[in-house]
Amino acid sequence: SSKIRNPEVQSADDVAGLEDCIDFSLAKTIRKIEEKLEKGGLPDCLDNDDIIPSIGNEMGAEAQIRFLKAKLYVMQEELDSIVCECRKKDDENQNLKSRFKDMEEENTRLQRTTSMQRSQIEKYKMLSQEANKKSEVLQQEVIALEKVLQ
């Protein structure tokens, strides 16, 4: 089946980084494995139970190759999926950075507006106080003039 999976969890050291996979080619890898098999059996690293289960010792070379090709195909699909997910996360990250920058600019603009409005409020308070003082003076004059008229 094309959905062969290793049930054991691998450590982070066993996982290839994205930069390690830039020149990765499924066909090249398969060719290398086939060449090693033709030269003298399975390479030492393929005898590990993580790659070929213990039943693999009883399999013929062609069955092992098919098994490894299937496993390689699944791993390539998983790699493609992870690369796609990383690209989506990078796009989302860039989008969020852009939104954050826009929000910072909007915040700065609103702070300037708020500052201008505060200074205008202070100006109008002062004008209001001056107008109230003039009004009181004028009221006192009106009261004084009314007394003079009486």
Coordinates of C-alpha atoms in Angstrom, one line a residue:
S1 CA 0.0 0.0 0.0
S2 CA 1.1 3.6 -0.5
K3 CA 0.3 4.5 3.1
I4 CA 3.1 2.5 4.8
R5 CA 4.1 4.4 8.0
N6 CA 6.6 3.7 10.7
P7 CA 4.8 3.5 14.0
E8 CA 7.8 4.7 16.0
V9 CA 8.2 8.4 16.6
Q10 CA 11.5 9.7 15.2
S11 CA 13.7 12.2 17.0
A12 CA 14.4 15.6 15.5
D13 CA 17.9 14.4 14.6
D14 CA 16.5 11.8 12.3
V15 CA 14.4 14.3 10.3
A16 CA 16.0 16.1 7.3
G17 CA 15.7 19.8 7.3
L18 CA 14.1 21.7 4.4
E19 CA 17.5 23.0 3.3
D20 CA 18.8 19.4 3.1
C21 CA 16.0 18.5 0.7
I22 CA 16.5 21.2 -1.9
D23 CA 18.3 18.9 -4.4
F24 CA 16.3 15.9 -3.3
S25 CA 15.1 13.7 -6.2
L26 CA 13.0 10.6 -5.8
A27 CA 14.4 9.1 -9.1
K28 CA 18.0 9.8 -8.1
T29 CA 17.5 8.1 -4.7
I30 CA 15.9 5.1 -6.2
R31 CA 18.7 4.8 -8.8
K32 CA 21.3 5.0 -6.0
I33 CA 19.6 2.2 -4.0
E34 CA 19.3 0.0 -7.1
E35 CA 23.0 0.5 -8.0
K36 CA 24.0 -0.4 -4.5
L37 CA 21.8 -3.5 -4.6
E38 CA 23.4 -4.6 -7.9
K39 CA 26.9 -4.1 -6.6
G40 CA 26.5 -6.2 -3.5
G41 CA 23.2 -6.4 -1.8
L42 CA 21.6 -4.0 0.6
P43 CA 23.7 -1.2 2.1
D44 CA 24.4 -1.6 5.8
C45 CA 22.1 1.2 6.7
L46 CA 19.1 -0.6 5.2
D47 CA 19.4 -3.6 7.4
N48 CA 18.0 -1.5 10.3
D49 CA 14.5 -2.5 11.5
D50 CA 13.4 1.2 11.2
I51 CA 13.6 0.9 7.4
I52 CA 12.9 -2.7 6.6
P53 CA 11.0 -4.7 9.2
S54 CA 12.4 -8.0 10.5
I55 CA 10.4 -9.8 7.8
G56 CA 12.6 -7.9 5.3
N57 CA 15.4 -10.5 5.8
E58 CA 13.0 -13.1 4.4
M59 CA 12.1 -11.0 1.4
G60 CA 13.8 -11.2 -1.9
A61 CA 15.8 -8.3 -3.3
E62 CA 13.0 -7.2 -5.7
A63 CA 10.4 -7.2 -2.9
Q64 CA 12.8 -5.2 -0.7
I65 CA 13.3 -2.7 -3.6
R66 CA 9.5 -2.5 -4.1
F67 CA 9.1 -2.0 -0.3
L68 CA 11.8 0.7 -0.3
K69 CA 10.3 2.4 -3.3
A70 CA 6.9 2.5 -1.7
K71 CA 8.3 3.8 1.5
L72 CA 10.3 6.4 -0.4
Y73 CA 7.2 7.5 -2.3
V74 CA 5.3 7.9 1.0
M75 CA 8.2 9.9 2.5
Q76 CA 8.3 12.1 -0.6
E77 CA 4.6 12.7 -0.2
E78 CA 5.0 13.6 3.4
L79 CA 7.9 15.9 2.6
D80 CA 5.9 17.6 -0.1
S81 CA 3.0 18.0 2.4
I82 CA 5.3 19.5 5.0
V83 CA 6.9 21.8 2.5
C84 CA 3.5 23.0 1.4
E85 CA 2.5 23.5 5.0
C86 CA 5.7 25.5 5.7
R87 CA 4.9 27.7 2.7
K88 CA 1.4 28.3 3.9
K89 CA 2.7 29.2 7.4
D90 CA 5.3 31.5 5.8
D91 CA 2.6 33.2 3.8
E92 CA 0.4 33.6 6.9
N93 CA 3.4 34.9 8.8
Q94 CA 4.1 37.5 6.1
N95 CA 0.4 38.5 6.1
L96 CA 0.4 38.9 9.8
K97 CA 3.6 41.0 9.7
S98 CA 2.0 43.2 7.1
R99 CA -1.1 43.6 9.2
F100 CA 1.0 44.3 12.2
K101 CA 2.9 47.0 10.4
D102 CA -0.4 48.6 9.1
M103 CA -1.8 48.5 12.7
E104 CA 1.3 50.2 14.0
E105 CA 1.0 52.9 11.4
E106 CA -2.7 53.3 12.2
N107 CA -1.8 53.5 15.9
T108 CA 0.8 56.2 15.2
R109 CA -1.7 58.2 13.1
L110 CA -4.4 57.9 15.8
Q111 CA -2.0 59.0 18.5
R112 CA -1.1 62.1 16.5
T113 CA -4.8 62.9 16.0
T114 CA -5.5 62.4 19.7
S115 CA -2.6 64.7 20.6
M116 CA -3.9 67.4 18.2
Q117 CA -7.4 67.0 19.6
R118 CA -6.1 67.4 23.2
S119 CA -4.3 70.6 22.3
Q120 CA -7.5 71.9 20.7
I121 CA -9.5 71.0 23.8
E122 CA -7.0 72.9 26.0
K123 CA -7.2 75.9 23.6
Y124 CA -11.0 75.9 23.7
K125 CA -11.0 75.6 27.5
M126 CA -8.8 78.6 27.7
L127 CA -11.1 80.5 25.3
S128 CA -14.1 79.4 27.3
Q129 CA -12.6 80.6 30.6
E130 CA -11.7 84.0 29.0
A131 CA -15.3 84.3 27.7
N132 CA -16.7 83.5 31.1
K133 CA -14.5 86.2 32.7
K134 CA -15.6 88.8 30.1
S135 CA -19.2 87.7 30.7
E136 CA -18.8 88.2 34.5
V137 CA -17.2 91.6 34.0
L138 CA -20.0 92.6 31.6
Q139 CA -22.7 91.4 34.0
Q140 CA -21.1 93.5 36.8
E141 CA -21.2 96.5 34.4
V142 CA -24.8 95.8 33.6
I143 CA -25.7 95.6 37.3
A144 CA -23.7 98.9 38.0
L145 CA -25.5 100.6 35.0
E146 CA -28.9 99.4 36.2
K147 CA -28.2 100.9 39.7
V148 CA -27.1 104.2 38.1
L149 CA -30.4 104.2 36.0
Q150 CA -32.5 103.6 39.1

